[in-house]
CSV table of C-alpha atoms in Angstrom, one decimal:
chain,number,residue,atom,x,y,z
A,1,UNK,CA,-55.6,24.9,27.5
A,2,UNK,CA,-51.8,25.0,28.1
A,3,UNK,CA,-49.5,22.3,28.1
A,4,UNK,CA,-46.0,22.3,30.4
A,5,UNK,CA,-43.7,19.7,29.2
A,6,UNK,CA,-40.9,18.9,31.5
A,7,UNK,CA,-37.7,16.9,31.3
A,8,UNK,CA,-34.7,15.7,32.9
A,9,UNK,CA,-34.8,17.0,36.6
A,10,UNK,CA,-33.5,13.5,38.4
A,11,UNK,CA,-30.2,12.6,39.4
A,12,UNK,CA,-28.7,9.4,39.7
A,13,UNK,CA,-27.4,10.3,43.2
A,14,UNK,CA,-29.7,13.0,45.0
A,15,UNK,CA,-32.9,11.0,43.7
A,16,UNK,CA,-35.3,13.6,42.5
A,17,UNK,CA,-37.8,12.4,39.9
A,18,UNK,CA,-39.3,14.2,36.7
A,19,UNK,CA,-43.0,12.7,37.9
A,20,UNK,CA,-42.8,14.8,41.3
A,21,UNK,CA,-41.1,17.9,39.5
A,22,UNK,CA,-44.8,17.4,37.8
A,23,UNK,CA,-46.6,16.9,40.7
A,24,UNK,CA,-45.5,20.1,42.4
A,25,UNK,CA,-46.2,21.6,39.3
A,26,UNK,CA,-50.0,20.6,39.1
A,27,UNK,CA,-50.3,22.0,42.5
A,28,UNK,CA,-48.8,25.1,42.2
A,29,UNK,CA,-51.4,25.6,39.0
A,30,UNK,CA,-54.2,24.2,41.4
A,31,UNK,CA,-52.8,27.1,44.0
A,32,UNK,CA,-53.0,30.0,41.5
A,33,UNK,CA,-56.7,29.4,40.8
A,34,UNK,CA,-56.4,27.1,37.6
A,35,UNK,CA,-57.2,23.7,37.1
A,36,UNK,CA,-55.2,20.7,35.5
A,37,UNK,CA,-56.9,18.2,33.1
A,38,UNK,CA,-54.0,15.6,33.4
A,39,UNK,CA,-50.9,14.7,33.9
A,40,UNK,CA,-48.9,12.7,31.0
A,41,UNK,CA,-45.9,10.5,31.6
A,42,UNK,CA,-44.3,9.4,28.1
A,43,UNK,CA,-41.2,7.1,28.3
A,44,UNK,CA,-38.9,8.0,25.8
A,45,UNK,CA,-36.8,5.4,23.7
A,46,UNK,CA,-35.1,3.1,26.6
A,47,UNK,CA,-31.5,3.3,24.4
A,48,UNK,CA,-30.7,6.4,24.0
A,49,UNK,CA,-27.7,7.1,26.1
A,50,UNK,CA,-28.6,10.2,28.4
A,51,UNK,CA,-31.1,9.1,30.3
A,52,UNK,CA,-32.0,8.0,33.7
A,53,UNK,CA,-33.3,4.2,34.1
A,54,UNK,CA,-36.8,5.0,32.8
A,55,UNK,CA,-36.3,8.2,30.7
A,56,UNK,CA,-39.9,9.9,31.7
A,57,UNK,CA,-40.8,13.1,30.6
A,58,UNK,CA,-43.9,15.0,31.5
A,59,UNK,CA,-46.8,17.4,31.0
A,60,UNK,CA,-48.9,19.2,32.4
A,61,UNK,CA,-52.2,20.0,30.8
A,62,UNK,CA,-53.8,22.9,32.8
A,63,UNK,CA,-55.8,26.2,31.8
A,64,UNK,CA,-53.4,29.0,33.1
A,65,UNK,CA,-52.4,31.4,30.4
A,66,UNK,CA,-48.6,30.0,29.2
A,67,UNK,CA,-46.8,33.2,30.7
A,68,UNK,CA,-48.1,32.4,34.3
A,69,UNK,CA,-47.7,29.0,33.3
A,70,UNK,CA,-43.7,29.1,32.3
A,71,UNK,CA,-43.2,31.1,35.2
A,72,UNK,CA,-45.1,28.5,38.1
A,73,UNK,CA,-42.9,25.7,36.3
A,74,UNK,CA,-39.4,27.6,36.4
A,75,UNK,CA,-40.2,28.4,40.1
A,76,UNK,CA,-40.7,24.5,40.9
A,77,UNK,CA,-37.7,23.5,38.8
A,78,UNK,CA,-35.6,25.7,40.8
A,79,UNK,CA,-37.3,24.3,44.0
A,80,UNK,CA,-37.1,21.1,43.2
A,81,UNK,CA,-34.9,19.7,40.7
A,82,UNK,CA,-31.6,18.8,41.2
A,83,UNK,CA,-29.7,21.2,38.9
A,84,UNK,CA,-26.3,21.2,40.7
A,85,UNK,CA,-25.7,17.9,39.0
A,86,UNK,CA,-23.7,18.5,35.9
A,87,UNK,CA,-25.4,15.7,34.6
A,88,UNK,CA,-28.9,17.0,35.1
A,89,UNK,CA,-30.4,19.8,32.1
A,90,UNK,CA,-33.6,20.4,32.9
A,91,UNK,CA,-36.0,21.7,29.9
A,92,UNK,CA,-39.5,23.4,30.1
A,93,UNK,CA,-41.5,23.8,27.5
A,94,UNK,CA,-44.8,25.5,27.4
A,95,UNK,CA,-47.3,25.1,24.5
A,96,UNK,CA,-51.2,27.1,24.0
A,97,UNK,CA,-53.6,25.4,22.8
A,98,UNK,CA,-55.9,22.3,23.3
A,99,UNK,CA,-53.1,20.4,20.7
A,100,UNK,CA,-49.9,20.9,18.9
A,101,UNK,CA,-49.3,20.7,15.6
A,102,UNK,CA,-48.4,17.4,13.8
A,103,UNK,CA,-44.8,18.2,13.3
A,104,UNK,CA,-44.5,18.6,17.1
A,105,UNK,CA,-46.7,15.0,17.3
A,106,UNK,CA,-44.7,13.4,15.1
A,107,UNK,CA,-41.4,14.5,17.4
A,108,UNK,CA,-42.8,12.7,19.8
A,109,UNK,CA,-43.7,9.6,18.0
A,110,UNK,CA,-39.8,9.5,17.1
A,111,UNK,CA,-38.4,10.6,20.6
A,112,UNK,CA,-40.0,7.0,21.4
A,113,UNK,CA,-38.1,5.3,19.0
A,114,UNK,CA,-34.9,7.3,17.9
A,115,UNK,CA,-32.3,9.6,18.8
A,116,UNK,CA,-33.3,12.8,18.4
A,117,UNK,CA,-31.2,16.2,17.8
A,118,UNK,CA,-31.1,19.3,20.4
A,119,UNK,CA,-30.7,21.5,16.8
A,120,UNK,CA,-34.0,19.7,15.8
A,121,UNK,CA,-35.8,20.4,18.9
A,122,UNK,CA,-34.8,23.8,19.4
A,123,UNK,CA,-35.5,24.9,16.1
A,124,UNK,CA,-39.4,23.0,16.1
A,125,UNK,CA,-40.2,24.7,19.7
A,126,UNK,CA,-39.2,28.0,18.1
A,127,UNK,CA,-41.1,27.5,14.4
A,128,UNK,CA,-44.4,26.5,16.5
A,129,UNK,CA,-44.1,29.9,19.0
A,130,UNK,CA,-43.9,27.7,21.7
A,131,UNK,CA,-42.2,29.3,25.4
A,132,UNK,CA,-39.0,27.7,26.8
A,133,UNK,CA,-36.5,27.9,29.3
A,134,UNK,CA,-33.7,25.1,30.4
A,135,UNK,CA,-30.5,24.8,32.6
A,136,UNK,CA,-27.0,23.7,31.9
A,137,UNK,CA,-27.0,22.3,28.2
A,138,UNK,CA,-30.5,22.7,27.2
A,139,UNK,CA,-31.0,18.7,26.9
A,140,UNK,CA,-34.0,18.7,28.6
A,141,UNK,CA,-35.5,20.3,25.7
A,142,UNK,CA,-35.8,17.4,23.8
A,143,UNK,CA,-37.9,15.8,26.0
A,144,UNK,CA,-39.9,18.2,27.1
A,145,UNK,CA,-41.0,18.9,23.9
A,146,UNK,CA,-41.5,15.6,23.2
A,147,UNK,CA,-43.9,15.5,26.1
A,148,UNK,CA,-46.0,17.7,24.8
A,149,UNK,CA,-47.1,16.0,22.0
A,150,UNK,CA,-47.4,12.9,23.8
A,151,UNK,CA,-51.0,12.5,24.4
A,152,UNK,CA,-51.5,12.9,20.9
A,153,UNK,CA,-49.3,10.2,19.8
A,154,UNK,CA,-50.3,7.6,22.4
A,155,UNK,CA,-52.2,5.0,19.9
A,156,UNK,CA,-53.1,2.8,23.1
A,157,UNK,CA,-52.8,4.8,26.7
A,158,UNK,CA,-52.2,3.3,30.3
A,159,UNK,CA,-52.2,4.7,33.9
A,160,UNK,CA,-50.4,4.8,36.5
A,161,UNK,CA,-51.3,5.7,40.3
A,162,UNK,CA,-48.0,7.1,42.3
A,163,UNK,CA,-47.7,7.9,46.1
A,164,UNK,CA,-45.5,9.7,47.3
A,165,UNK,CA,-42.9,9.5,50.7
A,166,UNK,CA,-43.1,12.9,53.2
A,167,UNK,CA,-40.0,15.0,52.5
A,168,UNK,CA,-38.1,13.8,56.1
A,169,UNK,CA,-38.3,10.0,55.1
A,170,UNK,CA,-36.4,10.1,51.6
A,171,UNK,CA,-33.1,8.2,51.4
A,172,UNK,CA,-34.6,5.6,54.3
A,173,UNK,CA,-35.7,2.5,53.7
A,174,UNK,CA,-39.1,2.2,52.8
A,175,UNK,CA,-41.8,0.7,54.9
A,176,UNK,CA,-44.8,-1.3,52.7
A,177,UNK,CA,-46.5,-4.1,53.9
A,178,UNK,CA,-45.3,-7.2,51.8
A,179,UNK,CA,-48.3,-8.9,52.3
A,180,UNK,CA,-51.4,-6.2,52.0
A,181,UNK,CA,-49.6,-5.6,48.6
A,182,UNK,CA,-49.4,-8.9,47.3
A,183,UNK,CA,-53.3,-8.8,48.6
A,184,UNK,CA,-53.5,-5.9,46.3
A,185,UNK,CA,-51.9,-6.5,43.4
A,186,UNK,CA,-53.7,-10.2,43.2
A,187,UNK,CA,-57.1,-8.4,43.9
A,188,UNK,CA,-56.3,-5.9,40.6
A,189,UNK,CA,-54.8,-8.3,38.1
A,190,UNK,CA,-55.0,-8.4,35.2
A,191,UNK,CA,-56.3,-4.8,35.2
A,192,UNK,CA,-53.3,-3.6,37.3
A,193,UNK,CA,-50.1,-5.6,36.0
A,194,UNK,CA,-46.3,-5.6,36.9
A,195,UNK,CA,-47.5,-4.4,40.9
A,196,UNK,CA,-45.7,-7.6,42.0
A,197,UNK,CA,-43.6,-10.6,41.1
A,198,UNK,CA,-44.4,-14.1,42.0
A,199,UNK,CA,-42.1,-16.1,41.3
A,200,UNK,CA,-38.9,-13.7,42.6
A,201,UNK,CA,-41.4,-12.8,45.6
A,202,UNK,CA,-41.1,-9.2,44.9
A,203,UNK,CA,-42.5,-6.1,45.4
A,204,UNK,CA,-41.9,-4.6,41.7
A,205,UNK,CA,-43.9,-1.3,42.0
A,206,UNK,CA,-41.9,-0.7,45.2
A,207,UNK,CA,-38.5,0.9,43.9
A,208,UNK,CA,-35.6,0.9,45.3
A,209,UNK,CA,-33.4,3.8,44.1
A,210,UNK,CA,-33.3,6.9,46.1
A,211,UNK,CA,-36.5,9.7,45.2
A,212,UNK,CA,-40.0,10.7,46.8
A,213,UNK,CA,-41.5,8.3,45.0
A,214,UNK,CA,-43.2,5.1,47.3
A,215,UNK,CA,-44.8,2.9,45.1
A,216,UNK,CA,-46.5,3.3,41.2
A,217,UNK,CA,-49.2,0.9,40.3
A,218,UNK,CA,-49.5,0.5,36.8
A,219,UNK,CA,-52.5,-0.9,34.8
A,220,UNK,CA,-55.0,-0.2,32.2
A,221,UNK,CA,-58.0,1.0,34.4
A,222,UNK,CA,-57.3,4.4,36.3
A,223,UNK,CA,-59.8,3.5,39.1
A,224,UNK,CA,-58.4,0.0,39.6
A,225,UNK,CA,-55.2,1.2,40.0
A,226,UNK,CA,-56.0,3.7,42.3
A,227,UNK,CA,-57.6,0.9,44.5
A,228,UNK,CA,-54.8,-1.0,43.9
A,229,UNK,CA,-53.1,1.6,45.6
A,230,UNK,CA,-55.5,2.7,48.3
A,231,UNK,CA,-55.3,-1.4,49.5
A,232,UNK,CA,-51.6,-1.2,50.4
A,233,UNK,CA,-50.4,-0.5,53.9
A,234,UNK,CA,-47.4,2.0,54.4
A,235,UNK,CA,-45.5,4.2,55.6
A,236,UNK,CA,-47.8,7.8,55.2
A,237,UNK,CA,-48.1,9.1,51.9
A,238,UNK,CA,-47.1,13.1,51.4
A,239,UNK,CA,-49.2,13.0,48.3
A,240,UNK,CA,-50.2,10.6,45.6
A,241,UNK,CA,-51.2,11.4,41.4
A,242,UNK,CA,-52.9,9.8,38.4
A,243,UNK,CA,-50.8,9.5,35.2
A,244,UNK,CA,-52.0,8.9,31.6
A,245,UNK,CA,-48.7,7.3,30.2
A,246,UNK,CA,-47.5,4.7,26.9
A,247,UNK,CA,-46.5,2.4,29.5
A,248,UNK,CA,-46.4,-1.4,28.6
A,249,UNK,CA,-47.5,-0.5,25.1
A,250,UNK,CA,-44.2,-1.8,23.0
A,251,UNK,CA,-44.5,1.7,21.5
A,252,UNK,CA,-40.3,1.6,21.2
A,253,UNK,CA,-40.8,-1.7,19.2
A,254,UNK,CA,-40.4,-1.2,15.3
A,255,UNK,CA,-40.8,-4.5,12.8
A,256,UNK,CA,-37.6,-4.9,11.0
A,257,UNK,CA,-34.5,-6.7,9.5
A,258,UNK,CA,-31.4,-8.6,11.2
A,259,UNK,CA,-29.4,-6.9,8.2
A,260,UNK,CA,-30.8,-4.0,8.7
A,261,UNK,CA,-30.9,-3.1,12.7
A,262,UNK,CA,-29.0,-0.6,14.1
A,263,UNK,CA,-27.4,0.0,18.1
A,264,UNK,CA,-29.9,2.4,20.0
A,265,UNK,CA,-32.8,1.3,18.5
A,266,UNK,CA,-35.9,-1.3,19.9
A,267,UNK,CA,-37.3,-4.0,17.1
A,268,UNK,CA,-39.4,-6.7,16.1
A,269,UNK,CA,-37.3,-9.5,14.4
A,270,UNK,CA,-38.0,-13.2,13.1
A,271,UNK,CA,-34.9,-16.0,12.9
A,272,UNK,CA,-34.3,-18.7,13.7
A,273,UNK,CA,-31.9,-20.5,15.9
A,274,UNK,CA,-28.5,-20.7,14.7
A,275,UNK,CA,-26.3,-21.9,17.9
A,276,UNK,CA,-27.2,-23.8,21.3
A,277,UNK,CA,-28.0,-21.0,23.9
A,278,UNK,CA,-24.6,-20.3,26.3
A,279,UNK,CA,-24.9,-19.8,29.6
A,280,UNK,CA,-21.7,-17.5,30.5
A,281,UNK,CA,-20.0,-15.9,33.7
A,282,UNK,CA,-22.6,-13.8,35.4
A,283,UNK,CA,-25.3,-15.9,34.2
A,284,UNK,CA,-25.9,-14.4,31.3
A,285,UNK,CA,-27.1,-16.7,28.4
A,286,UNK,CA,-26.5,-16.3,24.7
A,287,UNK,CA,-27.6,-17.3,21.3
A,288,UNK,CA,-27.3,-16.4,17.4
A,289,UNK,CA,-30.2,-15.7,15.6
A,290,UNK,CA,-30.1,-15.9,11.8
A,291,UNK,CA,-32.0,-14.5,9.0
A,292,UNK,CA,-30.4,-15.9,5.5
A,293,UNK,CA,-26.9,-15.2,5.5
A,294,UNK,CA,-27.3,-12.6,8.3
A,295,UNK,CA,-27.1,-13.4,12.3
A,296,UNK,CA,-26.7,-11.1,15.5
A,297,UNK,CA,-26.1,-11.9,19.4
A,298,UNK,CA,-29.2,-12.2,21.3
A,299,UNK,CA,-28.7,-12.0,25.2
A,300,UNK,CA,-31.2,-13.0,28.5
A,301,UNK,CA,-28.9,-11.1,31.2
A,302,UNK,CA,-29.0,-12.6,34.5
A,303,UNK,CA,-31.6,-9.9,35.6
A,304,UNK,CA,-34.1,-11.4,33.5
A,305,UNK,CA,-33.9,-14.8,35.8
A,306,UNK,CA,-36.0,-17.5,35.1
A,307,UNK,CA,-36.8,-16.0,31.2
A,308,UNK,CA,-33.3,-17.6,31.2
A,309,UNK,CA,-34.6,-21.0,31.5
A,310,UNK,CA,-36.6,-20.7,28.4
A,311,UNK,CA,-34.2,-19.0,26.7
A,312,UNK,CA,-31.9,-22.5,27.1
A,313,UNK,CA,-34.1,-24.7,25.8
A,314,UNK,CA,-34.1,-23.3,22.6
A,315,UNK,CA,-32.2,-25.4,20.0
A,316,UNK,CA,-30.9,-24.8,16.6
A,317,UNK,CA,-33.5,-24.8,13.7
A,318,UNK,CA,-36.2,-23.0,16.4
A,319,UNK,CA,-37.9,-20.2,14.4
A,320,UNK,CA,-38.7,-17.2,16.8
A,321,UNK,CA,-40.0,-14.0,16.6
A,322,UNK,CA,-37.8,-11.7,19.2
A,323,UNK,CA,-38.4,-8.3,20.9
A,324,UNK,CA,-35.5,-5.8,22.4
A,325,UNK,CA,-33.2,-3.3,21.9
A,326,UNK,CA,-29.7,-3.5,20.4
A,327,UNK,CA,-26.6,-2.3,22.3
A,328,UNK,CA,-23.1,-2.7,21.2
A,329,UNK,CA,-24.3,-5.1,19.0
A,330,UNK,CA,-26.3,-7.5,21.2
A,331,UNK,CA,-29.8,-7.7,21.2
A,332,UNK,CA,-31.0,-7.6,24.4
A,333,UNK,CA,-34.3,-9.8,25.0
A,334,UNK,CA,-37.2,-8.2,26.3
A,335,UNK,CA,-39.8,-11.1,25.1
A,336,UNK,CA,-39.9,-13.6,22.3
A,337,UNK,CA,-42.4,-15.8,20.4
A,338,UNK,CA,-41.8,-19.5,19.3
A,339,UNK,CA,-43.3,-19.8,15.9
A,340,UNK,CA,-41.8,-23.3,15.0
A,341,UNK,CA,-40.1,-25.8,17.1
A,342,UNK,CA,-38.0,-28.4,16.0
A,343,UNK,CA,-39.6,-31.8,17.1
A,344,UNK,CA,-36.9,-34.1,15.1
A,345,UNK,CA,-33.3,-34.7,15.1
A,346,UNK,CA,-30.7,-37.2,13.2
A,347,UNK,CA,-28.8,-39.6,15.5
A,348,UNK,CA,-27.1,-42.8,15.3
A,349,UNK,CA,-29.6,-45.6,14.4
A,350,UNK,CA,-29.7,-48.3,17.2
A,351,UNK,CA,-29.2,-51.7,16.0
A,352,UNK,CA,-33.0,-53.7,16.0
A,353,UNK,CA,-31.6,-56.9,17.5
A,354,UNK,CA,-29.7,-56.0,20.0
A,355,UNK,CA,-30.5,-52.0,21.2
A,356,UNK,CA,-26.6,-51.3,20.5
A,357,UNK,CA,-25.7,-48.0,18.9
A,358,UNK,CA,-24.7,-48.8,15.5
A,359,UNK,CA,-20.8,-47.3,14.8
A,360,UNK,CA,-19.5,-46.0,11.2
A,361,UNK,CA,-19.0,-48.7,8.9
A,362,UNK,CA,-16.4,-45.9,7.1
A,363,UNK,CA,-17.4,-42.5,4.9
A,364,UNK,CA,-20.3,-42.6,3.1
A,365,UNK,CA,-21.1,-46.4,4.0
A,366,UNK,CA,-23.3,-45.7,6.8
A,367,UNK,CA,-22.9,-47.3,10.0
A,368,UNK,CA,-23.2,-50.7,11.2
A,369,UNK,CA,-23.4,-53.1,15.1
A,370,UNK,CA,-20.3,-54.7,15.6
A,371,UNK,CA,-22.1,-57.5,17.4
A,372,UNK,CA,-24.4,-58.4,15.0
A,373,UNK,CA,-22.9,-56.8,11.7
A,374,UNK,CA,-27.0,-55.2,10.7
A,375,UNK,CA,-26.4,-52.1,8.8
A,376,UNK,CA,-28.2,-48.3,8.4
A,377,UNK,CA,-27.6,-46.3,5.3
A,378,UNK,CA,-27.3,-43.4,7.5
A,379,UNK,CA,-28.5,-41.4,10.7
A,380,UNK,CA,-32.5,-41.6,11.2
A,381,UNK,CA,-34.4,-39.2,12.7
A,382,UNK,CA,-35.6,-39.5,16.1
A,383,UNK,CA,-38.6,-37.6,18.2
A,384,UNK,CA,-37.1,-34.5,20.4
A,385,UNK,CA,-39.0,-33.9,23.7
A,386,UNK,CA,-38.9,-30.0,24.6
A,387,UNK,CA,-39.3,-28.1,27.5
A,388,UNK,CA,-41.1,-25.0,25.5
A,389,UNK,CA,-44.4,-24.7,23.3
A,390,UNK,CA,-45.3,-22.7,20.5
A,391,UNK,CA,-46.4,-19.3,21.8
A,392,UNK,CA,-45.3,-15.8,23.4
A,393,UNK,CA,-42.7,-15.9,26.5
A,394,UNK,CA,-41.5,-12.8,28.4
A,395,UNK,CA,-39.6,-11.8,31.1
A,396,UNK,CA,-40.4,-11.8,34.5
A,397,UNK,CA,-42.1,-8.4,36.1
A,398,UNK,CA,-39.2,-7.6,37.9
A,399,UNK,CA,-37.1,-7.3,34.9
A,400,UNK,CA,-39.6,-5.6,32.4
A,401,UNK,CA,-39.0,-2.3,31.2
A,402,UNK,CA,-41.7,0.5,31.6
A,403,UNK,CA,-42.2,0.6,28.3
A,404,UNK,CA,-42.4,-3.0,27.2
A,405,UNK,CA,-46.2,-5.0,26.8
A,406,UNK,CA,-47.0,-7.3,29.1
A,407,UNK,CA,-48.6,-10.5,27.5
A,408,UNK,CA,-51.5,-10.5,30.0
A,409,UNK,CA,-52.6,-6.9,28.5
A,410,UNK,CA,-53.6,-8.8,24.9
A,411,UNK,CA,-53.1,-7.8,21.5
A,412,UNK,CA,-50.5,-11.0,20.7
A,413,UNK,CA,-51.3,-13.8,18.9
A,414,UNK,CA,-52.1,-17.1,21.5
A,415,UNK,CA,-50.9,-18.6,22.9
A,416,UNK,CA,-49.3,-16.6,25.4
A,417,UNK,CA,-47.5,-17.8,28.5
A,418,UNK,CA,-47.5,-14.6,31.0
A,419,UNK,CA,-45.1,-14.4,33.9
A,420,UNK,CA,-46.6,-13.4,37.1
């Protein structure tokens, strides 16, 4: 067994994607008389700051001896990724062997989660023997060695089918039937998730940025997505692939501290509360969240659309557990769970006789109706009606990250509300 890790091929502007660089790869092995056992897609830690939107890399687990190997996968980066952008550094990385060693599987395990060191890369790719080559300033290392450890390090693996536009159509609008998909996707949930979005009406799997790619249906059963697949009408497809990938796992999620979080990093956190959500220009609606003496900026960006909502009808005192990354000192919410509502609140007693609210009576002697002079020692507490429940709430499919879990794939504690 060899493994071919590849990384950073795309560019923002010419559209190429690491997943077809990977694809042409496969079939070139398939061409030279080997055979490929799978194809692995591992998304890399979303806030790291050079990346593309999804920050893929991927291997390519074939037979082929790792000379013939390198050289098929240095032929198809040169066909087919876009290396005349300065901001494009392709990195290969070819490995022997059925596995790699644990400190190449625990590089992986932290690619997901931190930001990782060219230096560190370089000098782990060279202390395992492995075979390398990369353009412009190496970067693509990190990431293709990272890929090649992924399989081992996936604690809880996903698939997704991609298809693939003919060469001639790329950078045209592309034609899929809106409602043989929705047909689709309904037919496949909950096994296939995040094909489509309900409640915005769109096609989510469908994207929109330049690239070969047509659509990716993702989902935790590789035949069902590939019927998923198979069920939408479209334009023709040049050629279509199976992925094993740590998509919708939360794998860039680590449990942690307000006090302690940092900026490019994904956590776990519980707070509560600690100012009435603000909805500000753009749409955007913000919140503290405290933990003791500590609190940070939480953030639903108008992206995340009607997560918003629920995000507004938190109120102070509300003890959550949220999800998302930090940037710039803003946590950016990805999902969160309400673990205690408040149900009470102290307001101005009303006065029994005649329903009038009562008014001060001066400080510290309570309050008291003008009309008919009856008294309260103080504020009472009244029932609060609200607009959430306890449970887990997300955002909606069009706004989830690839890497993030889905509530409808399990493994939260209920109740869950899932966005469709």
């Amino acid at each position: 067994m060899t493994l071919i890790g590849l990384d950073d091929s795309d560019s923002r502007e010419r559209g190429m994607c690491t997943t077809y660089l990977a694809v042409r790869v496969a079939a070139a092995v398939r061409a030279a008389g080997g055979t490929v056992e799978r194809l692995v897609l591992v998304r890399l830690n979303p806030a790291v700051e050079h990346k593309t939107r999804g920050n893929a890399a991927l291997c390519v687990h074939c037979d082929l001896a790792a000379d013939e190997a390198l050289s098929i996968a240095r032929e198809a980066v040169d066909a087919f990724a876009a290396t005349d952008d300065p901001r494009t550094n392709p990195g290969i990385v070819v490995a022997p062997g059925e596995t790699a060693p644990e400190p190449v599987v625990a590089f992986s395990r932290q690619a997901v989660r931190e930001h990782l060191a060219l230096d560190d890369a370089e000098a782990r790719i060279d202390a395992a023997g492995y075979r390398h080559a990369e353009w412009g300033n190496a970067r693509g290392l990190i990431g293709a060695l990272a890929a090649v450890g992924a399989w081992q390090a996936f604690d809880d693996p996903t698939y997704e089918h991609i298809s693939y536009r003919e060469a001639d159509r790329r950078g045209t609008p592309r034609d899929v039937d809106h409602d043989s998909l929705f047909a689709a996707a309904d037919w496949g949930y909950p096994d296939a998730w995040d094909t489509v979005d309900h409640g915005e009406n769109a096609m989510v799997c469908v994207p929109h940025a330049p690239g070969p790619i047509l659509h990716g249906v993702r989902g935790d059963d590789p035949e069902i997505v590939r019927a998923v697949a198979e069920r939408i009408e479209s334009e023709p497809i040049e050629r279509a692939a199976l992925f094993v990938t740590n998509q919708g796992t939360d794998a860039h999620l680590r449990d942690g501290t307000i006090e302690a979080s940092e900026d490019g990093r994904s956590y776990r956190l519980d707070g509560r509360v600690a100012t009435s959500p603000e909805t500000r220009r753009g749409g955007h609606v913000f919140f503290e969240l405290e933990d003791g003496s500590t609190t940070l900026a939480c953030a639903a960006f108008e992206p995340t659309k009607r997560f918003r909502d629920r995000v507004r009808a938190l109120r102070v005192g509300d003890a959550l557990t949220v999800c998302g990354e930090i940037s710039e000192g803003t946590f950016k919410l990805e999902k969160f769970a309400v673990r205690d509502l408040v149900t009470t609140e102290l307001v101005v007693p009303t006065c029994p006789d005649c329903g009038r609210s009562m008014e001060s009576a001066g400080r510290g002697q309570g309050y008291r109706c003008r009309r008919c002079g009856t008294g309260s020692p103080g504020k009472v507490e009244e029932s609060v009606e609200r607009d959430l429940e306890d449970g887990w709430y997300e955002v909606p499919p069009c706004a989830r990250r690839h890497i993030a879990k889905p509530l409808v794939r399990g493994g939260f504690d209920a109740p869950i509300h899932p966005e469709r």
